[in-house]
Every structure is written in C-alpha cells, then in structure tokens.
Short mmCIF file of N, CA and C in Angstrom, two decimals:
data_model
loop_
_atom_site.label_atom_id
_atom_site.label_comp_id
_atom_site.label_asym_id
_atom_site.label_seq_id
_atom_site.Cartn_x
_atom_site.Cartn_y
_atom_site.Cartn_z
N MET A 59 70.63 93.43 115.72
CA MET A 59 71.80 92.74 115.22
C MET A 59 71.77 91.31 115.76
N SER A 60 71.94 90.35 114.87
CA SER A 60 71.91 88.94 115.26
C SER A 60 73.11 88.60 116.14
N GLU A 61 73.01 87.46 116.81
CA GLU A 61 74.12 87.02 117.66
C GLU A 61 75.38 86.81 116.83
N ARG A 62 75.23 86.20 115.65
CA ARG A 62 76.38 85.98 114.78
C ARG A 62 77.01 87.31 114.37
N SER A 63 76.18 88.29 114.03
CA SER A 63 76.68 89.61 113.65
C SER A 63 77.41 90.27 114.81
N GLN A 64 76.86 90.11 116.01
CA GLN A 64 77.51 90.68 117.19
C GLN A 64 78.87 90.03 117.45
N GLN A 65 78.94 88.71 117.29
CA GLN A 65 80.21 88.01 117.47
C GLN A 65 81.23 88.45 116.43
N LEU A 66 80.78 88.59 115.20
CA LEU A 66 81.66 89.02 114.13
C LEU A 66 82.14 90.45 114.38
N ALA A 67 81.24 91.31 114.78
CA ALA A 67 81.61 92.70 115.08
C ALA A 67 82.62 92.76 116.22
N SER A 68 82.44 91.92 117.22
CA SER A 68 83.38 91.87 118.35
C SER A 68 84.76 91.38 117.88
N ARG A 69 84.74 90.37 117.05
CA ARG A 69 86.02 89.83 116.54
C ARG A 69 86.73 90.87 115.68
N ILE A 70 85.98 91.58 114.84
CA ILE A 70 86.58 92.62 114.02
C ILE A 70 87.15 93.73 114.90
N GLN A 71 86.44 94.08 115.97
CA GLN A 71 86.94 95.10 116.89
C GLN A 71 88.25 94.64 117.54
N ASP A 72 88.33 93.38 117.92
CA ASP A 72 89.57 92.84 118.49
C ASP A 72 90.71 92.96 117.48
N GLU A 73 90.41 92.66 116.22
CA GLU A 73 91.42 92.77 115.17
C GLU A 73 91.85 94.23 114.99
N HIS A 74 90.90 95.15 115.04
CA HIS A 74 91.23 96.58 114.94
C HIS A 74 92.22 96.97 116.04
N GLU A 75 91.98 96.49 117.25
CA GLU A 75 92.86 96.82 118.36
C GLU A 75 94.26 96.22 118.17
N ARG A 76 94.31 94.99 117.66
CA ARG A 76 95.60 94.35 117.41
C ARG A 76 96.38 95.12 116.33
N LEU A 77 95.67 95.53 115.28
CA LEU A 77 96.30 96.30 114.22
C LEU A 77 96.79 97.66 114.72
N GLU A 78 95.98 98.29 115.55
CA GLU A 78 96.37 99.60 116.10
C GLU A 78 97.64 99.47 116.93
N LYS A 79 97.76 98.40 117.67
CA LYS A 79 98.98 98.17 118.46
C LYS A 79 100.19 98.03 117.54
N LEU A 80 100.06 97.27 116.47
CA LEU A 80 101.15 97.11 115.51
C LEU A 80 101.50 98.43 114.84
N ILE A 81 100.49 99.21 114.50
CA ILE A 81 100.73 100.52 113.90
C ILE A 81 101.53 101.40 114.85
N GLN A 82 101.16 101.39 116.13
CA GLN A 82 101.89 102.20 117.10
C GLN A 82 103.34 101.74 117.23
N GLU A 83 103.57 100.44 117.22
CA GLU A 83 104.94 99.93 117.29
C GLU A 83 105.76 100.39 116.09
N ILE A 84 105.17 100.33 114.91
CA ILE A 84 105.88 100.75 113.71
C ILE A 84 106.12 102.26 113.73
N ARG A 85 105.13 103.02 114.17
CA ARG A 85 105.32 104.48 114.28
C ARG A 85 106.47 104.81 115.23
N GLU A 86 106.55 104.10 116.33
CA GLU A 86 107.65 104.33 117.27
C GLU A 86 108.99 104.00 116.62
N GLU A 87 109.02 102.92 115.87
CA GLU A 87 110.24 102.53 115.18
C GLU A 87 110.67 103.60 114.19
N LEU A 88 109.72 104.24 113.55
CA LEU A 88 110.04 105.27 112.56
C LEU A 88 110.58 106.54 113.20
N LYS A 89 110.37 106.70 114.48
CA LYS A 89 110.88 107.89 115.19
C LYS A 89 112.36 107.76 115.54
N CYS A 90 112.88 106.55 115.55
CA CYS A 90 114.25 106.37 115.99
C CYS A 90 115.24 106.72 114.88
N THR A 91 116.43 107.05 115.28
CA THR A 91 117.50 107.34 114.34
C THR A 91 118.18 106.03 113.97
N VAL A 92 118.38 105.84 112.68
CA VAL A 92 119.00 104.61 112.20
C VAL A 92 120.49 104.87 112.02
N ASP A 93 121.29 104.03 112.62
CA ASP A 93 122.75 104.12 112.52
C ASP A 93 123.21 103.43 111.24
N PRO A 94 123.97 104.10 110.41
CA PRO A 94 124.44 103.47 109.17
C PRO A 94 125.20 102.16 109.41
N GLU A 95 125.88 102.06 110.55
CA GLU A 95 126.65 100.85 110.87
C GLU A 95 125.76 99.63 111.10
N THR A 96 124.59 99.87 111.64
CA THR A 96 123.68 98.75 111.95
C THR A 96 122.44 98.74 111.06
N PHE A 97 122.51 99.47 109.95
CA PHE A 97 121.36 99.59 109.06
C PHE A 97 120.85 98.24 108.59
N ALA A 98 121.73 97.35 108.19
CA ALA A 98 121.30 96.04 107.66
C ALA A 98 120.48 95.27 108.69
N ASP A 99 120.92 95.28 109.94
CA ASP A 99 120.17 94.58 110.99
C ASP A 99 118.84 95.28 111.26
N TRP A 100 118.88 96.62 111.32
CA TRP A 100 117.65 97.39 111.54
C TRP A 100 116.65 97.12 110.43
N LYS A 101 117.13 97.14 109.18
CA LYS A 101 116.26 96.94 108.03
C LYS A 101 115.57 95.58 108.08
N LEU A 102 116.33 94.55 108.39
CA LEU A 102 115.75 93.22 108.47
C LEU A 102 114.65 93.15 109.52
N GLU A 103 114.92 93.68 110.70
CA GLU A 103 113.90 93.70 111.76
C GLU A 103 112.68 94.51 111.35
N PHE A 104 112.93 95.64 110.69
CA PHE A 104 111.82 96.49 110.29
C PHE A 104 110.99 95.83 109.19
N VAL A 105 111.64 95.17 108.24
CA VAL A 105 110.91 94.44 107.20
C VAL A 105 110.03 93.38 107.85
N TRP A 106 110.55 92.71 108.86
CA TRP A 106 109.74 91.70 109.56
C TRP A 106 108.53 92.32 110.23
N LYS A 107 108.72 93.50 110.83
CA LYS A 107 107.57 94.18 111.46
C LYS A 107 106.52 94.54 110.42
N ILE A 108 106.98 95.04 109.29
CA ILE A 108 106.03 95.40 108.23
C ILE A 108 105.31 94.14 107.73
N ARG A 109 106.05 93.05 107.57
CA ARG A 109 105.43 91.79 107.13
C ARG A 109 104.42 91.28 108.16
N ASP A 110 104.78 91.36 109.45
CA ASP A 110 103.83 90.96 110.49
C ASP A 110 102.55 91.79 110.40
N PHE A 111 102.73 93.09 110.21
CA PHE A 111 101.58 93.97 110.08
C PHE A 111 100.76 93.60 108.85
N GLN A 112 101.44 93.36 107.74
CA GLN A 112 100.73 92.99 106.51
C GLN A 112 99.95 91.69 106.69
N ASN A 113 100.55 90.72 107.34
CA ASN A 113 99.85 89.46 107.59
C ASN A 113 98.60 89.67 108.44
N GLU A 114 98.74 90.44 109.51
CA GLU A 114 97.58 90.72 110.37
C GLU A 114 96.52 91.50 109.62
N LEU A 115 96.95 92.47 108.81
CA LEU A 115 96.00 93.27 108.04
C LEU A 115 95.26 92.40 107.03
N THR A 116 95.98 91.51 106.37
CA THR A 116 95.35 90.62 105.39
C THR A 116 94.34 89.70 106.07
N LYS A 117 94.69 89.17 107.23
CA LYS A 117 93.74 88.32 107.98
C LYS A 117 92.50 89.13 108.38
N HIS A 118 92.72 90.37 108.79
CA HIS A 118 91.62 91.25 109.16
C HIS A 118 90.70 91.48 107.96
N PHE A 119 91.30 91.76 106.81
CA PHE A 119 90.50 91.97 105.61
C PHE A 119 89.75 90.69 105.23
N ASP A 120 90.42 89.54 105.38
CA ASP A 120 89.74 88.26 105.11
C ASP A 120 88.52 88.10 106.01
N LEU A 121 88.67 88.46 107.27
CA LEU A 121 87.56 88.35 108.21
C LEU A 121 86.39 89.23 107.77
N GLU A 122 86.70 90.44 107.34
CA GLU A 122 85.64 91.34 106.90
C GLU A 122 84.99 90.86 105.60
N GLU A 123 85.81 90.42 104.66
CA GLU A 123 85.29 90.05 103.34
C GLU A 123 84.69 88.64 103.33
N ASP A 124 85.42 87.68 103.86
CA ASP A 124 84.99 86.28 103.78
C ASP A 124 84.30 85.81 105.05
N GLY A 125 84.44 86.57 106.13
CA GLY A 125 83.84 86.17 107.39
C GLY A 125 82.37 86.52 107.50
N GLY A 126 81.87 87.28 106.54
CA GLY A 126 80.45 87.55 106.51
C GLY A 126 80.04 88.99 106.73
N PHE A 127 80.95 89.83 107.22
CA PHE A 127 80.59 91.22 107.52
C PHE A 127 80.10 91.96 106.27
N MET A 128 80.90 91.95 105.24
CA MET A 128 80.54 92.70 104.03
C MET A 128 79.29 92.10 103.38
N GLU A 129 79.21 90.80 103.37
CA GLU A 129 78.05 90.10 102.81
C GLU A 129 76.78 90.47 103.59
N ASP A 130 76.89 90.48 104.90
CA ASP A 130 75.75 90.81 105.75
C ASP A 130 75.29 92.24 105.51
N VAL A 131 76.23 93.15 105.34
CA VAL A 131 75.87 94.55 105.08
C VAL A 131 75.06 94.64 103.79
N ILE A 132 75.54 93.97 102.73
CA ILE A 132 74.84 94.02 101.45
C ILE A 132 73.47 93.34 101.55
N ASP A 133 73.39 92.23 102.29
CA ASP A 133 72.10 91.54 102.47
C ASP A 133 71.10 92.44 103.18
N ARG A 134 71.55 93.15 104.20
CA ARG A 134 70.66 94.00 104.99
C ARG A 134 70.29 95.29 104.25
N ALA A 135 71.24 95.82 103.50
CA ALA A 135 71.02 97.11 102.85
C ALA A 135 71.75 97.14 101.50
N PRO A 136 71.14 96.56 100.48
CA PRO A 136 71.80 96.47 99.17
C PRO A 136 72.23 97.82 98.60
N ARG A 137 71.60 98.89 99.01
CA ARG A 137 71.97 100.21 98.48
C ARG A 137 73.40 100.60 98.89
N PHE A 138 73.94 99.91 99.91
CA PHE A 138 75.31 100.20 100.34
C PHE A 138 76.36 99.38 99.59
N SER A 139 75.93 98.61 98.61
CA SER A 139 76.85 97.77 97.85
C SER A 139 78.01 98.56 97.24
N PRO A 140 77.78 99.74 96.64
CA PRO A 140 78.92 100.49 96.10
C PRO A 140 79.94 100.89 97.18
N ARG A 141 79.46 101.21 98.37
CA ARG A 141 80.39 101.57 99.46
C ARG A 141 81.20 100.35 99.89
N VAL A 142 80.54 99.19 99.95
CA VAL A 142 81.23 97.96 100.30
C VAL A 142 82.31 97.65 99.26
N LYS A 143 81.95 97.77 98.00
CA LYS A 143 82.92 97.50 96.92
C LYS A 143 84.10 98.47 97.01
N ALA A 144 83.86 99.72 97.34
CA ALA A 144 84.94 100.70 97.48
C ALA A 144 85.85 100.32 98.65
N LEU A 145 85.27 99.86 99.75
CA LEU A 145 86.06 99.43 100.90
C LEU A 145 86.90 98.20 100.54
N GLU A 146 86.32 97.28 99.79
CA GLU A 146 87.07 96.10 99.38
C GLU A 146 88.24 96.48 98.47
N GLN A 147 88.03 97.47 97.61
CA GLN A 147 89.13 97.93 96.75
C GLN A 147 90.24 98.56 97.59
N GLU A 148 89.86 99.27 98.64
CA GLU A 148 90.87 99.84 99.54
C GLU A 148 91.68 98.74 100.21
N HIS A 149 91.06 97.60 100.50
CA HIS A 149 91.79 96.46 101.06
C HIS A 149 92.89 96.04 100.08
N ILE A 150 92.51 95.88 98.83
CA ILE A 150 93.47 95.46 97.80
C ILE A 150 94.59 96.49 97.69
N ASP A 151 94.23 97.77 97.65
CA ASP A 151 95.21 98.84 97.51
C ASP A 151 96.19 98.88 98.69
N ALA A 152 95.69 98.69 99.90
CA ALA A 152 96.55 98.75 101.09
C ALA A 152 97.57 97.62 101.08
N VAL A 153 97.13 96.42 100.75
CA VAL A 153 98.05 95.28 100.72
C VAL A 153 99.08 95.48 99.61
N GLN A 154 98.65 95.99 98.49
CA GLN A 154 99.57 96.24 97.39
C GLN A 154 100.61 97.30 97.78
N GLN A 155 100.17 98.35 98.45
CA GLN A 155 101.11 99.38 98.90
C GLN A 155 102.14 98.79 99.87
N LEU A 156 101.69 97.93 100.76
CA LEU A 156 102.62 97.31 101.70
C LEU A 156 103.64 96.44 100.96
N GLU A 157 103.20 95.72 99.95
CA GLU A 157 104.12 94.92 99.14
C GLU A 157 105.17 95.81 98.48
N GLU A 158 104.73 96.92 97.91
CA GLU A 158 105.66 97.84 97.25
C GLU A 158 106.64 98.45 98.25
N ILE A 159 106.15 98.86 99.39
CA ILE A 159 107.01 99.45 100.41
C ILE A 159 108.05 98.44 100.87
N THR A 160 107.62 97.22 101.12
CA THR A 160 108.54 96.18 101.56
C THR A 160 109.60 95.91 100.50
N SER A 161 109.20 95.84 99.27
CA SER A 161 110.14 95.60 98.17
C SER A 161 111.17 96.72 98.08
N GLU A 162 110.71 97.96 98.16
CA GLU A 162 111.63 99.09 98.09
C GLU A 162 112.58 99.12 99.28
N LEU A 163 112.08 98.80 100.44
CA LEU A 163 112.91 98.77 101.63
C LEU A 163 113.98 97.69 101.51
N LYS A 164 113.60 96.53 101.01
CA LYS A 164 114.55 95.44 100.86
C LYS A 164 115.65 95.77 99.85
N GLN A 165 115.37 96.63 98.90
CA GLN A 165 116.36 96.99 97.90
C GLN A 165 117.44 97.91 98.43
N LEU A 166 117.17 98.57 99.55
CA LEU A 166 118.19 99.44 100.15
C LEU A 166 119.30 98.57 100.74
N THR A 167 120.51 98.77 100.25
CA THR A 167 121.63 97.98 100.78
C THR A 167 122.44 98.77 101.78
N VAL A 168 122.36 100.08 101.70
CA VAL A 168 123.00 100.96 102.66
C VAL A 168 121.98 102.03 103.04
N LEU A 169 122.22 102.69 104.13
CA LEU A 169 121.32 103.73 104.58
C LEU A 169 121.38 104.91 103.62
N GLU A 170 120.29 105.12 102.92
CA GLU A 170 120.12 106.29 102.05
C GLU A 170 118.97 107.08 102.65
N GLU A 171 119.32 108.07 103.47
CA GLU A 171 118.31 108.77 104.26
C GLU A 171 117.16 109.35 103.46
N PRO A 172 117.42 109.97 102.29
CA PRO A 172 116.25 110.50 101.53
C PRO A 172 115.29 109.39 101.09
N LEU A 173 115.82 108.27 100.65
CA LEU A 173 114.95 107.16 100.23
C LEU A 173 114.22 106.55 101.42
N LEU A 174 114.93 106.40 102.53
CA LEU A 174 114.30 105.86 103.72
C LEU A 174 113.21 106.81 104.22
N ALA A 175 113.47 108.11 104.17
CA ALA A 175 112.46 109.09 104.60
C ALA A 175 111.22 109.00 103.71
N GLU A 176 111.43 108.80 102.42
CA GLU A 176 110.29 108.67 101.50
C GLU A 176 109.48 107.42 101.82
N ILE A 177 110.16 106.32 102.10
CA ILE A 177 109.48 105.08 102.46
C ILE A 177 108.69 105.26 103.76
N CYS A 178 109.32 105.92 104.72
CA CYS A 178 108.64 106.17 106.00
C CYS A 178 107.40 107.04 105.81
N ASP A 179 107.50 108.05 104.95
CA ASP A 179 106.34 108.90 104.65
C ASP A 179 105.22 108.08 104.03
N ARG A 180 105.58 107.18 103.15
CA ARG A 180 104.56 106.33 102.52
C ARG A 180 103.88 105.44 103.55
N ILE A 181 104.65 104.94 104.49
CA ILE A 181 104.07 104.11 105.55
C ILE A 181 103.10 104.94 106.39
N MET A 182 103.52 106.15 106.76
CA MET A 182 102.65 107.00 107.56
C MET A 182 101.38 107.38 106.79
N ASN A 183 101.52 107.65 105.50
CA ASN A 183 100.34 107.96 104.67
C ASN A 183 99.40 106.76 104.58
N LEU A 184 99.97 105.58 104.49
CA LEU A 184 99.16 104.36 104.47
C LEU A 184 98.40 104.21 105.78
N PHE A 185 99.06 104.46 106.90
CA PHE A 185 98.39 104.37 108.19
C PHE A 185 97.24 105.37 108.28
N GLU A 186 97.44 106.58 107.77
CA GLU A 186 96.36 107.57 107.77
C GLU A 186 95.19 107.10 106.91
N MET A 187 95.51 106.52 105.74
CA MET A 187 94.46 105.99 104.88
C MET A 187 93.69 104.88 105.60
N LEU A 188 94.41 104.00 106.30
CA LEU A 188 93.75 102.91 107.02
C LEU A 188 92.86 103.44 108.15
N GLU A 189 93.30 104.50 108.81
CA GLU A 189 92.46 105.11 109.86
C GLU A 189 91.17 105.66 109.26
N GLN A 190 91.27 106.32 108.11
CA GLN A 190 90.07 106.83 107.43
C GLN A 190 89.19 105.67 106.97
N HIS A 191 89.83 104.62 106.48
CA HIS A 191 89.11 103.43 106.03
C HIS A 191 88.31 102.83 107.18
N GLU A 192 88.93 102.67 108.33
CA GLU A 192 88.24 102.10 109.49
C GLU A 192 87.10 103.00 109.94
N ALA A 193 87.29 104.31 109.85
CA ALA A 193 86.21 105.24 110.21
C ALA A 193 85.03 105.07 109.26
N LEU A 194 85.30 104.87 107.97
CA LEU A 194 84.22 104.65 107.01
C LEU A 194 83.50 103.33 107.29
N GLU A 195 84.25 102.31 107.69
CA GLU A 195 83.62 101.03 108.03
C GLU A 195 82.74 101.18 109.26
N ARG A 196 83.23 101.89 110.27
CA ARG A 196 82.41 102.10 111.48
C ARG A 196 81.14 102.86 111.14
N GLU A 197 81.26 103.87 110.29
CA GLU A 197 80.10 104.65 109.87
C GLU A 197 79.10 103.76 109.15
N LEU A 198 79.60 102.90 108.28
CA LEU A 198 78.73 101.97 107.55
C LEU A 198 78.01 101.03 108.51
N ILE A 199 78.73 100.51 109.49
CA ILE A 199 78.13 99.62 110.49
C ILE A 199 77.02 100.33 111.23
N LEU A 200 77.28 101.56 111.65
CA LEU A 200 76.25 102.32 112.37
C LEU A 200 75.02 102.54 111.50
N GLU A 201 75.24 102.89 110.25
CA GLU A 201 74.10 103.14 109.36
C GLU A 201 73.29 101.87 109.11
N VAL A 202 73.97 100.77 108.89
CA VAL A 202 73.28 99.54 108.52
C VAL A 202 72.63 98.87 109.73
N TYR A 203 73.35 98.77 110.83
CA TYR A 203 72.86 97.98 111.96
C TYR A 203 72.08 98.79 112.98
N PHE A 204 72.33 100.08 113.06
CA PHE A 204 71.70 100.84 114.13
C PHE A 204 70.79 101.97 113.67
N GLN A 205 70.94 102.40 112.41
CA GLN A 205 70.11 103.51 111.95
C GLN A 205 69.22 103.13 110.78
N ASP A 206 69.48 102.02 110.17
CA ASP A 206 68.72 101.63 108.98
C ASP A 206 67.41 100.98 109.41
N ILE A 207 66.38 101.80 109.53
CA ILE A 207 65.08 101.26 109.96
C ILE A 207 64.04 101.42 108.86
N GLY A 208 64.51 101.77 107.66
CA GLY A 208 63.60 101.91 106.53
C GLY A 208 63.09 100.55 106.07
N VAL A 209 62.16 100.60 105.14
CA VAL A 209 61.63 99.36 104.58
C VAL A 209 62.41 98.98 103.35
N GLY A 210 62.29 97.72 102.96
CA GLY A 210 63.03 97.08 101.87
C GLY A 210 63.70 97.97 100.85
N ASP A 211 64.79 97.43 100.33
CA ASP A 211 65.54 98.11 99.27
C ASP A 211 65.12 97.59 97.93
#
C-alpha cells in the first residue's frame, strides 16, 4: 500500500470513529422519553443532531469517493468496479434516507408517539445498514490491498 493510500486509509478510519461517536449519541437520544410539553425543543435539538450526522456522513462519503479511495480500488483491481459502484449507490441512498427522515421529523408539530417511533426505527435501520456498509468497505480494502496478489485484470 502506497504512502498516500495509507494516509487516506488512516483518515477514513478517523472519520469512521467520528461517525460512530455521533451514531452512539443519537442512539442514546432515542432511548430517552420525550415529554410532550418540551417536544418542540427536543425535536429542534434532535433535528440538529441528525443534520450534524448527515453533514459528517456526506463529508466521509466525499472522502471515499472524491478523495481517491474508490478510484484507487478500481485502478488496482478493476474487477471490483461493480462492488465499488454498489457502495457508491449506498452512499446516495443513505443521504437520501436522512433527508426524508429529517423532513418527516420536522413535520411533527406535536408529539405523536407512533410516528416518532416509526422515525426512530428508520434511523436505527439506517445505522444498521451503515454498519453493514462499512463492513463491506473493510472487506473490500482487505481484498484489494492485502490479499490481491494475482496478476493483471
């Protein structure tokens, strides 16, 4: 692995850790009971947390897509191009889901527990998808940088 690739991998790992911290904060927030009296204030703070997470996630995806990681994978092992494209599509899907969740949350004017529970479930499902996504990226990195010793594609 080149020095540039190592630096990029390190930076991506730092981003993963930052995202994981934000995910844990949001998960903790979802465990608390929301008081109908203070719902408006809670909602605003929670929307901001989701937006902060979305911004960090988008920057992370930019780093992977435009920072050279995905390009380097395809350059080293073109046969993995379909997997890279699938991962890039998951980036688009995740950001879109966050936009939809934020929009639905903002539309709640009063605490409607069934709707809030559904939104929270969608957030948790998104986090699970992102965990699987990161595992697939790690697997791809291992295959390309550490196990791919075959000759040209």
